[in-house]
Amino acid sequence: MEKNIEVIFGKFFGYKRNRFYVEDVPVRDIVEKWKTPCYIYSKNYLIYQIKKFKNSFSRINSLICYSVKANSNINILKIMKENGLGADVVSEGELRRTLLAGFSPSKIVFAGVGKSEEEIEFGIKNDIFCFNVENEEEINLIENLGRKYKKEILCNLRLNLDIDIDTHHYVKTSRKETKFGLDLQTASKIIKRKYKYAKIKGFHLHLGSQIKEISPYIKAIEKVREFSKNINFFPEIIDIGGGFGIPYSVKDKSLDIEKFGERICREVEKLKVKLLILEPGRFIVGNTAIVVSKVLYVKRRKEKNFVIIDAGMNDLIRPAFYGSYHLILPEKKSKGKEMKADIVGPICESGDFLGKDVKVPVDIKRGDLIIIGNAGAYCFSMSSNYNSRRRPCEILVDGKKEIEIRKREEFEDLWKGEI
Ligand code: LLP
């Protein structure tokens, strides 16, 4: 059942004497103290991923801005910062989080298709590195705010290059049907206009998420080269965004990030830019966390078995929202017979499932623990209070130690502001 789980977990999560561990700590001990459902992160896996990513792009002058939307816990952000990363933010809330985590504003890029005036102003006041601009009206707004604050503001234009990628429809962001970026005609019009305060230094071209192929990146960089030549504007900065995919199932291949990096750097070198910006989210955190949940009930039916657990779509929405696959394992390894079951949550929706037709021990019962993998990116950060459920606690393991990095919400948090 748990064949080759190293593809997902590296050396940082796995079974020892038939029980599931995060680094040197048994999951059982953690949930005894903190209850379920509970997110658990491996600090050393996170650091390993950061280093791997950094090394892969080291042949070129680069700024690696971790994409905060993937996981925005301040304690996770601090690890990113301590390991030399900058941050990619898309809202004032994310920007405030990164400042609280101690990131230098000179390493923060502000992206987003709909930044409000207040958000732009907050970024300017805090002297962030640059804005990724997606709209003609947005750059006019930045110009006006620059005038107001007497500050030059570095801007990169986000281009919509109409490139397709092989990923979920919802996370393709560079097709012309999507709301993102500037079409090339508008971008060239903006570049010709010459602003006094909004200083356009380059281009941003995030393509989408969970990309496993290198060809869209290469195609995008080639398109930028051609575009620059056509309009006679040669960028100093190129930001290729994030999107680097990870394995979700044990059958998935890991992306060879070293090869990827090497190839992308070679292509970027042709542009003769001074700086390459990258915005990885999922690649760094995606597989460095699990959710641990308890079996509440088992429903055995002729047509289908259901294992009802205490984590639901409010805690981890990806399977319900995108139909995504997440690796699910029992906390206690068993050599006995298995059966297939849907792993479902307690929420009042049929879409509330964590896994379909998952192999589980045939004697699975109330009180057993279930491990849900691939829970580091877009899991806690997309969680909600639906069904008036409190969001879970988050625990960080570092070797033999574990610390709580976010408390489970209190019931009072649910109606804060209502009474
Ligand atoms: N930069 C920009 C401008 C982005 O929009 C994103 C992700 C990233 C960087 C980071 O992408 P990553 O390296 O993590 O793929 N909720 C979805 C993923 C949405 C991605 C949104 N943008 C999911 O759960 O799969």
Tab-separated table of C-alpha atoms and ligand atoms in Angstrom:
chain	number	residue	atom	x	y	z
A	1	MET	CA	0.000	0.000	0.000
A	2	GLU	CA	2.712	2.507	0.843
A	3	LYS	CA	5.073	1.481	-1.931
A	4	ASN	CA	7.691	4.093	-2.812
A	5	ILE	CA	6.278	6.780	-0.590
A	6	GLU	CA	9.734	8.357	-0.648
A	7	VAL	CA	8.763	9.953	-3.980
A	8	ILE	CA	6.411	12.119	-1.952
A	9	PHE	CA	7.992	12.226	1.475
A	10	GLY	CA	11.729	12.021	0.854
A	11	LYS	CA	13.474	10.817	4.002
A	12	PHE	CA	11.402	13.041	6.228
A	13	PHE	CA	8.093	11.215	6.687
A	14	GLY	CA	7.515	7.470	6.795
A	15	TYR	CA	6.953	4.311	8.799
A	16	LYS	CA	9.193	3.139	11.607
A	17	ARG	CA	8.176	-0.073	13.337
A	18	ASN	CA	4.847	0.152	11.492
A	19	ARG	CA	3.891	3.582	12.829
A	20	PHE	CA	3.981	6.818	10.842
A	21	TYR	CA	6.623	9.386	11.794
A	22	VAL	CA	7.406	12.965	10.877
A	23	GLU	CA	11.194	13.159	11.137
A	24	ASP	CA	11.847	11.575	14.573
A	25	VAL	CA	8.426	12.133	16.077
A	26	PRO	CA	5.567	9.612	15.945
A	27	VAL	CA	2.401	11.186	14.598
A	28	ARG	CA	0.477	9.396	17.343
A	29	ASP	CA	2.297	11.376	20.033
A	30	ILE	CA	1.537	14.668	18.306
A	31	VAL	CA	-2.192	14.079	18.007
A	32	GLU	CA	-2.417	12.801	21.545
A	33	LYS	CA	-1.368	16.260	22.594
A	34	TRP	CA	-2.944	18.430	19.899
A	35	LYS	CA	-5.904	16.319	18.728
A	36	THR	CA	-7.200	15.944	15.169
A	37	PRO	CA	-7.494	17.163	12.486
A	38	CYS	CA	-4.016	18.566	12.576
A	39	TYR	CA	-1.474	19.784	10.022
A	40	ILE	CA	2.106	18.604	10.599
A	41	TYR	CA	5.129	20.033	8.768
A	42	SER	CA	8.697	18.798	8.489
A	43	LYS	CA	11.088	21.711	8.952
A	44	ASN	CA	14.064	19.853	7.527
A	45	TYR	CA	12.169	18.795	4.411
A	46	LEU	CA	11.270	22.432	3.857
A	47	ILE	CA	14.899	23.507	4.159
A	48	TYR	CA	15.935	20.647	1.848
A	49	GLN	CA	13.466	21.821	-0.824
A	50	ILE	CA	14.552	25.450	-0.518
A	51	LYS	CA	18.209	24.499	-0.979
A	52	LYS	CA	17.436	22.227	-3.892
A	53	PHE	CA	15.525	24.976	-5.637
A	54	LYS	CA	18.178	27.604	-4.969
A	55	ASN	CA	20.992	25.378	-6.247
A	56	SER	CA	19.093	24.669	-9.436
A	57	PHE	CA	19.078	28.318	-10.447
A	58	SER	CA	22.454	29.331	-9.053
A	59	ARG	CA	24.225	29.914	-12.373
A	60	ILE	CA	22.397	33.191	-12.899
A	61	ASN	CA	21.770	36.274	-10.748
A	62	SER	CA	18.367	35.479	-9.306
A	63	LEU	CA	15.878	36.524	-6.673
A	64	ILE	CA	13.735	33.633	-5.485
A	65	CYS	CA	10.477	34.963	-4.112
A	66	TYR	CA	8.485	32.294	-2.308
A	67	SER	CA	4.835	32.526	-3.332
A	68	VAL	CA	3.110	33.250	-0.037
A	69	LYS	CA	-0.342	32.143	-1.204
A	70	ALA	CA	0.814	28.512	-1.141
A	71	ASN	CA	1.279	28.622	2.617
A	72	SER	CA	1.260	31.830	4.560
A	73	ASN	CA	1.860	30.728	8.153
A	74	ILE	CA	4.260	33.308	9.621
A	75	ASN	CA	6.466	30.580	11.092
A	76	ILE	CA	6.778	28.922	7.706
A	77	LEU	CA	7.543	32.321	6.183
A	78	LYS	CA	10.302	32.841	8.748
A	79	ILE	CA	11.975	29.631	7.571
A	80	MET	CA	11.831	30.891	3.985
A	81	LYS	CA	13.346	34.197	5.017
A	82	GLU	CA	16.065	32.616	7.169
A	83	ASN	CA	17.058	30.536	4.161
A	84	GLY	CA	17.522	33.551	1.948
A	85	LEU	CA	14.264	33.701	0.005
A	86	GLY	CA	12.249	36.777	-0.879
A	87	ALA	CA	8.452	36.786	-1.143
A	88	ASP	CA	5.782	37.045	-3.813
A	89	VAL	CA	2.595	38.538	-2.366
A	90	VAL	CA	-0.822	39.203	-3.856
A	91	SER	CA	-2.623	41.168	-1.152
A	92	GLU	CA	-2.021	43.586	1.678
A	93	GLY	CA	-2.682	40.733	4.097
A	94	GLU	CA	0.115	38.666	2.572
A	95	LEU	CA	2.397	41.691	2.499
A	96	ARG	CA	1.723	42.355	6.180
A	97	ARG	CA	2.483	38.715	6.978
A	98	THR	CA	5.844	38.855	5.191
A	99	LEU	CA	6.780	42.077	6.979
A	100	LEU	CA	5.858	40.481	10.302
A	101	ALA	CA	8.027	37.493	9.388
A	102	GLY	CA	10.927	39.908	8.887
A	103	PHE	CA	11.436	39.804	5.100
A	104	SER	CA	13.393	42.705	3.720
A	105	PRO	CA	10.985	44.842	1.604
A	106	SER	CA	13.712	44.898	-1.046
A	107	LYS	CA	12.995	41.193	-1.646
A	108	ILE	CA	9.208	41.481	-1.970
A	109	VAL	CA	7.330	41.504	-5.272
A	110	PHE	CA	3.638	42.416	-5.370
A	111	ALA	CA	1.588	40.595	-7.999
A	112	GLY	CA	-2.146	40.231	-8.480
A	113	VAL	CA	-4.764	40.936	-11.087
A	114	GLY	CA	-6.770	43.323	-8.930
A	115	LYS	CA	-4.684	45.327	-6.483
A	116	SER	CA	-6.684	48.038	-4.750
A	117	GLU	CA	-5.349	51.586	-4.452
A	118	GLU	CA	-4.887	51.064	-0.709
A	119	GLU	CA	-2.852	47.929	-1.351
A	120	ILE	CA	-0.594	49.646	-3.875
A	121	GLU	CA	-0.150	52.566	-1.513
A	122	PHE	CA	0.763	50.212	1.329
A	123	GLY	CA	3.387	48.570	-0.882
A	124	ILE	CA	4.859	51.922	-1.912
A	125	LYS	CA	5.003	53.184	1.670
A	126	ASN	CA	6.858	50.033	2.647
A	127	ASP	CA	9.381	50.335	-0.200
A	128	ILE	CA	8.836	46.903	-1.689
A	129	PHE	CA	11.060	45.846	-4.586
A	130	CYS	CA	8.519	45.943	-7.413
A	131	PHE	CA	4.980	45.570	-8.663
A	132	ASN	CA	3.959	43.103	-11.350
A	133	VAL	CA	1.522	45.197	-13.352
A	134	GLU	CA	-1.431	43.560	-15.090
A	135	ASN	CA	-3.501	46.478	-16.294
A	136	GLU	CA	-3.220	49.838	-18.059
A	137	GLU	CA	-5.250	51.589	-15.390
A	138	GLU	CA	-3.097	50.010	-12.712
A	139	ILE	CA	0.103	51.568	-14.039
A	140	ASN	CA	-1.592	54.962	-14.215
A	141	LEU	CA	-2.570	54.541	-10.584
A	142	ILE	CA	1.007	53.590	-9.675
A	143	GLU	CA	2.298	56.645	-11.573
A	144	ASN	CA	-0.062	58.928	-9.616
A	145	LEU	CA	0.908	57.387	-6.305
A	146	GLY	CA	4.577	57.702	-7.253
A	147	ARG	CA	4.004	61.398	-7.858
A	148	LYS	CA	2.233	61.726	-4.517
A	149	TYR	CA	5.092	60.048	-2.615
A	150	LYS	CA	7.891	61.408	-4.858
A	151	LYS	CA	9.190	57.893	-5.366
A	152	GLU	CA	10.234	55.955	-8.424
A	153	ILE	CA	8.435	52.622	-8.456
A	154	LEU	CA	9.869	49.601	-10.147
A	155	CYS	CA	7.339	47.793	-12.330
A	156	ASN	CA	7.421	44.619	-14.404
A	157	LEU	CA	4.647	44.115	-16.911
A	158	ARG	CA	2.853	40.811	-16.632
A	159	LEU	CA	2.410	39.487	-20.142
A	160	ASN	CA	-0.330	37.178	-21.289
A	161	LEU	CA	1.557	35.146	-23.872
A	162	ASP	CA	-1.331	32.862	-24.740
A	163	ILE	CA	0.597	29.717	-23.900
A	164	ASP	CA	-1.245	26.542	-23.012
A	165	ILE	CA	-0.016	24.161	-20.358
A	166	ASP	CA	-0.977	20.662	-19.352
A	167	THR	CA	-2.581	21.245	-15.962
A	168	HIS	CA	-5.970	21.741	-14.319
A	169	HIS	CA	-8.148	24.245	-16.157
A	170	TYR	CA	-8.459	26.442	-13.038
A	171	VAL	CA	-4.730	26.981	-12.692
A	172	LYS	CA	-3.827	27.860	-16.272
A	173	THR	CA	-3.075	31.551	-16.201
A	174	SER	CA	-1.431	32.381	-19.500
A	175	ARG	CA	-4.174	31.621	-22.018
A	176	LYS	CA	-5.783	34.618	-23.615
A	177	GLU	CA	-9.183	33.505	-22.270
A	178	THR	CA	-7.954	34.099	-18.708
A	179	LYS	CA	-8.115	37.376	-16.833
A	180	PHE	CA	-4.369	37.545	-16.242
A	181	GLY	CA	-1.702	39.778	-17.707
A	182	LEU	CA	-1.489	42.298	-20.533
A	183	ASP	CA	-1.860	41.403	-24.171
A	184	LEU	CA	1.251	42.281	-26.133
A	185	GLN	CA	-0.345	45.197	-27.948
A	186	THR	CA	-1.324	46.921	-24.709
A	187	ALA	CA	2.045	46.117	-23.156
A	188	SER	CA	3.906	47.760	-26.041
A	189	LYS	CA	1.602	50.791	-25.854
A	190	ILE	CA	2.422	51.157	-22.149
A	191	ILE	CA	6.154	50.814	-22.738
A	192	LYS	CA	6.148	53.542	-25.388
A	193	ARG	CA	4.312	55.946	-23.133
A	194	LYS	CA	7.244	56.602	-20.707
A	195	TYR	CA	6.160	57.268	-17.170
A	196	LYS	CA	8.028	59.539	-14.787
A	197	TYR	CA	7.604	57.515	-11.608
A	198	ALA	CA	6.517	54.060	-12.752
A	199	LYS	CA	9.807	52.621	-13.990
A	200	ILE	CA	9.249	49.640	-16.249
A	201	LYS	CA	12.247	47.356	-15.987
A	202	GLY	CA	11.013	44.073	-17.362
A	203	PHE	CA	8.418	41.390	-17.746
A	204	HIS	CA	6.572	38.914	-15.578
A	205	LEU	CA	5.218	35.736	-17.167
A	206	HIS	CA	3.746	33.306	-14.670
A	207	LEU	CA	2.126	30.572	-16.758
A	208	GLY	CA	0.124	28.518	-14.293
A	209	SER	CA	0.595	25.926	-11.610
A	210	GLN	CA	1.589	22.254	-11.251
A	211	ILE	CA	3.570	22.306	-14.515
A	212	LYS	CA	5.754	19.255	-15.142
A	213	GLU	CA	7.071	20.126	-18.595
A	214	ILE	CA	9.815	22.542	-19.441
A	215	SER	CA	8.588	23.429	-22.930
A	216	PRO	CA	6.027	26.105	-21.901
A	217	TYR	CA	8.722	27.991	-19.980
A	218	ILE	CA	11.087	27.867	-22.940
A	219	LYS	CA	8.331	28.909	-25.320
A	220	ALA	CA	7.442	31.837	-23.052
A	221	ILE	CA	11.013	33.088	-22.821
A	222	GLU	CA	11.397	32.808	-26.601
A	223	LYS	CA	8.200	34.805	-27.072
A	224	VAL	CA	9.536	37.508	-24.773
A	225	ARG	CA	12.783	37.663	-26.750
A	226	GLU	CA	10.876	38.116	-29.962
A	227	PHE	CA	8.547	40.703	-28.438
A	228	SER	CA	11.462	42.738	-27.007
A	229	LYS	CA	13.144	42.775	-30.379
A	230	ASN	CA	9.945	43.879	-32.113
A	231	ILE	CA	9.345	46.811	-29.814
A	232	ASN	CA	13.022	47.593	-29.241
A	233	PHE	CA	12.748	47.371	-25.468
A	234	PHE	CA	15.270	45.136	-23.739
A	235	PRO	CA	14.269	44.064	-20.228
A	236	GLU	CA	16.667	44.237	-17.288
A	237	ILE	CA	14.482	41.887	-15.288
A	238	ILE	CA	12.553	38.798	-16.190
A	239	ASP	CA	10.216	37.123	-13.706
A	240	ILE	CA	9.135	33.686	-14.887
A	241	GLY	CA	6.737	33.170	-11.979
A	242	GLY	CA	6.218	29.799	-10.303
A	243	GLY	CA	4.362	26.696	-11.370
A	244	PHE	CA	6.988	23.994	-10.812
A	245	GLY	CA	5.097	20.760	-10.253
A	246	ILE	CA	5.437	18.091	-7.580
A	247	PRO	CA	4.432	14.409	-7.338
A	248	TYR	CA	1.072	13.769	-5.677
A	249	SER	CA	0.839	10.026	-6.163
A	250	VAL	CA	3.556	7.411	-5.723
A	251	LYS	CA	3.265	6.743	-9.450
A	252	ASP	CA	4.069	10.368	-10.341
A	253	LYS	CA	7.533	11.335	-11.413
A	254	SER	CA	9.387	14.057	-9.569
A	255	LEU	CA	10.324	16.985	-11.694
A	256	ASP	CA	14.074	17.156	-12.214
A	257	ILE	CA	14.465	20.675	-10.922
A	258	GLU	CA	18.240	20.760	-11.451
A	259	LYS	CA	17.780	20.031	-15.158
A	260	PHE	CA	14.873	22.455	-15.321
A	261	GLY	CA	16.899	25.213	-13.695
A	262	GLU	CA	19.913	24.662	-15.892
A	263	ARG	CA	17.809	24.783	-19.065
A	264	ILE	CA	15.790	27.831	-17.993
A	265	CYS	CA	18.941	29.713	-16.990
A	266	ARG	CA	20.515	29.004	-20.378
A	267	GLU	CA	17.437	30.378	-22.117
A	268	VAL	CA	17.258	33.430	-19.854
A	269	GLU	CA	20.939	34.181	-20.477
A	270	LYS	CA	20.068	34.862	-24.111
A	271	LEU	CA	17.903	37.762	-22.936
A	272	LYS	CA	20.922	39.364	-21.254
A	273	VAL	CA	18.859	40.470	-18.273
A	274	LYS	CA	20.462	41.579	-15.009
A	275	LEU	CA	18.064	39.664	-12.808
A	276	LEU	CA	15.883	36.569	-12.991
A	277	ILE	CA	12.987	36.417	-10.537
A	278	LEU	CA	11.280	33.127	-9.667
A	279	GLU	CA	8.105	32.662	-7.618
A	280	PRO	CA	7.907	29.021	-6.532
A	281	GLY	CA	5.192	28.033	-4.076
A	282	ARG	CA	4.087	24.439	-4.393
A	283	PHE	CA	7.527	23.041	-5.277
A	284	ILE	CA	8.934	24.230	-1.973
A	285	VAL	CA	6.142	23.479	0.512
A	286	GLY	CA	3.775	21.092	-1.281
A	287	ASN	CA	5.054	17.794	0.026
A	288	THR	CA	6.436	18.987	3.339
A	289	ALA	CA	3.192	18.579	5.283
A	290	ILE	CA	0.479	16.083	6.102
A	291	VAL	CA	-2.946	16.294	7.670
A	292	VAL	CA	-3.663	13.759	10.369
A	293	SER	CA	-7.290	12.895	10.864
A	294	LYS	CA	-9.227	10.407	12.972
A	295	VAL	CA	-11.734	7.875	11.700
A	296	LEU	CA	-15.155	8.739	13.097
A	297	TYR	CA	-17.185	5.963	11.506
A	298	VAL	CA	-16.941	3.271	8.867
A	299	LYS	CA	-19.958	2.682	6.639
A	300	ARG	CA	-19.855	-0.611	4.782
A	301	ARG	CA	-22.279	-0.892	1.890
A	302	LYS	CA	-22.681	-3.328	-0.926
A	303	GLU	CA	-21.989	-0.642	-3.540
A	304	LYS	CA	-19.342	1.316	-1.689
A	305	ASN	CA	-17.535	1.652	1.594
A	306	PHE	CA	-17.096	4.988	3.288
A	307	VAL	CA	-14.553	5.937	5.888
A	308	ILE	CA	-15.853	9.074	7.575
A	309	ILE	CA	-13.035	11.099	9.082
A	310	ASP	CA	-12.873	14.256	11.169
A	311	ALA	CA	-11.172	16.347	8.426
A	312	GLY	CA	-13.325	17.757	5.666
A	313	MET	CA	-13.321	20.009	2.646
A	314	ASN	CA	-13.134	23.040	4.904
A	315	ASP	CA	-9.745	21.796	6.178
A	316	LEU	CA	-8.404	20.684	2.781
A	317	ILE	CA	-10.483	21.656	-0.225
A	318	ARG	CA	-8.325	20.505	-3.167
A	319	PRO	CA	-10.030	17.129	-3.840
A	320	ALA	CA	-13.494	18.722	-3.651
A	321	PHE	CA	-12.582	21.812	-5.620
A	322	TYR	CA	-10.256	20.526	-8.337
A	323	GLY	CA	-10.841	16.783	-8.098
A	324	SER	CA	-7.205	16.565	-7.002
A	325	TYR	CA	-5.628	13.354	-5.848
A	326	HIS	CA	-3.923	13.333	-2.435
A	327	LEU	CA	-1.979	10.382	-1.092
A	328	ILE	CA	-3.844	8.768	1.818
A	329	LEU	CA	-2.260	6.237	4.164
A	330	PRO	CA	-3.153	4.586	7.460
A	331	GLU	CA	-1.064	5.773	10.395
A	332	LYS	CA	-0.548	2.152	11.418
A	333	LYS	CA	0.918	-0.046	8.725
A	334	SER	CA	-0.896	-3.327	8.394
A	335	LYS	CA	0.025	-6.365	6.402
A	336	GLY	CA	-3.538	-7.666	6.404
A	337	LYS	CA	-6.266	-7.563	3.782
A	338	GLU	CA	-7.376	-4.342	2.191
A	339	MET	CA	-10.651	-2.951	0.897
A	340	LYS	CA	-11.526	0.065	-1.208
A	341	ALA	CA	-13.346	2.978	0.374
A	342	ASP	CA	-14.085	6.632	-0.207
A	343	ILE	CA	-12.484	8.764	2.471
A	344	VAL	CA	-15.021	11.457	3.270
A	345	GLY	CA	-15.412	14.343	5.684
A	346	PRO	CA	-18.264	15.358	7.978
A	347	ILE	CA	-19.449	18.312	5.830
A	348	CYS	CA	-22.980	18.323	4.459
A	349	GLU	CA	-22.017	18.105	0.796
A	350	SER	CA	-21.504	15.078	-1.429
A	351	GLY	CA	-18.411	16.811	-2.803
A	352	ASP	CA	-16.811	16.566	0.614
A	353	PHE	CA	-14.291	13.834	-0.043
A	354	LEU	CA	-10.562	13.560	0.492
A	355	GLY	CA	-10.030	10.451	-1.596
A	356	LYS	CA	-11.995	8.078	-3.824
A	357	ASP	CA	-11.530	4.303	-3.914
A	358	VAL	CA	-8.622	4.430	-1.518
A	359	LYS	CA	-7.160	1.130	-0.350
A	360	VAL	CA	-7.529	0.862	3.424
A	361	PRO	CA	-7.089	-2.018	5.882
A	362	VAL	CA	-10.232	-4.126	5.851
A	363	ASP	CA	-10.472	-3.885	9.639
A	364	ILE	CA	-10.217	-0.072	9.703
A	365	LYS	CA	-12.252	1.233	12.625
A	366	ARG	CA	-13.366	4.221	14.648
A	367	GLY	CA	-10.418	5.931	16.321
A	368	ASP	CA	-7.798	4.876	13.750
A	369	LEU	CA	-5.628	7.626	12.324
A	370	ILE	CA	-5.410	8.541	8.657
A	371	ILE	CA	-2.545	10.429	7.016
A	372	ILE	CA	-3.338	12.749	4.104
A	373	GLY	CA	-0.241	13.694	2.155
A	374	ASN	CA	0.752	16.549	-0.159
A	375	ALA	CA	-0.796	19.002	2.295
A	376	GLY	CA	1.779	21.794	2.402
A	377	ALA	CA	0.637	23.969	-0.511
A	378	TYR	CA	-2.832	25.431	-1.061
A	379	CYS	CA	-4.270	23.352	1.774
A	380	PHE	CA	-4.234	25.286	5.020
A	381	SER	CA	-4.098	28.539	3.039
A	382	MET	CA	-7.359	27.589	1.284
A	383	SER	CA	-9.085	26.284	4.403
A	384	SER	CA	-12.309	27.831	5.657
A	385	ASN	CA	-14.826	27.789	8.466
A	386	TYR	CA	-17.586	26.210	6.390
A	387	ASN	CA	-20.153	24.394	8.542
A	388	SER	CA	-18.837	26.559	11.408
A	389	ARG	CA	-15.846	24.327	11.852
A	390	ARG	CA	-12.716	25.628	13.522
A	391	ARG	CA	-9.619	25.574	11.366
A	392	PRO	CA	-7.069	23.004	12.576
A	393	CYS	CA	-3.832	23.555	14.441
A	394	GLU	CA	-0.470	23.452	12.665
A	395	ILE	CA	2.565	21.709	14.159
A	396	LEU	CA	6.161	21.972	12.974
A	397	VAL	CA	8.562	19.096	13.573
A	398	ASP	CA	12.307	19.652	13.693
A	399	GLY	CA	14.150	16.396	14.401
A	400	LYS	CA	12.944	15.177	17.782
A	401	LYS	CA	11.106	18.389	18.650
A	402	GLU	CA	7.678	19.617	17.734
A	403	ILE	CA	6.169	23.060	18.176
A	404	GLU	CA	2.725	24.457	17.614
A	405	ILE	CA	2.911	27.118	14.896
A	406	ARG	CA	-0.818	27.858	14.826
A	407	LYS	CA	-3.374	27.114	17.459
A	408	ARG	CA	-6.595	25.383	16.596
A	409	GLU	CA	-9.240	28.096	16.364
A	410	GLU	CA	-11.528	28.668	19.341
A	411	PHE	CA	-15.287	28.583	18.901
A	412	GLU	CA	-15.329	32.300	19.773
A	413	ASP	CA	-13.136	32.964	16.703
A	414	LEU	CA	-16.028	31.745	14.568
A	415	TRP	CA	-18.387	34.544	15.528
A	416	LYS	CA	-15.811	37.269	16.118
A	417	GLY	CA	-17.294	40.522	14.811
A	418	GLU	CA	-20.852	39.180	14.826
A	419	ILE	CA	-21.738	39.768	18.464
B	1	LLP	N1	3.243	33.488	-9.046
B	1	LLP	C1	1.993	33.813	-9.402
B	1	LLP	C2	1.727	35.085	-10.067
B	1	LLP	C3	0.940	32.914	-9.126
B	1	LLP	O1	-0.305	33.230	-9.493
B	1	LLP	C4	1.219	31.682	-8.487
B	1	LLP	C5	0.155	30.734	-8.189
B	1	LLP	C6	2.559	31.397	-8.132
B	1	LLP	C7	3.535	32.321	-8.436
B	1	LLP	C8	2.957	30.120	-7.448
B	1	LLP	O2	2.684	29.008	-8.205
B	1	LLP	P1	3.215	27.562	-7.764
B	1	LLP	O3	4.728	27.588	-7.847
B	1	LLP	O4	2.775	27.324	-6.364
B	1	LLP	O5	2.602	26.640	-8.725
B	1	LLP	N2	-4.874	26.626	-5.566
B	1	LLP	C9	-4.284	25.910	-6.673
B	1	LLP	C10	-3.036	26.587	-7.177
B	1	LLP	C11	-3.244	28.035	-7.535
B	1	LLP	C12	-2.007	28.728	-7.995
B	1	LLP	C13	-2.218	30.193	-8.059
B	1	LLP	N3	-1.080	30.948	-8.452
B	1	LLP	C14	-4.037	24.471	-6.258
B	1	LLP	O6	-4.391	24.099	-5.145
B	1	LLP	O7	-3.549	23.658	-7.050
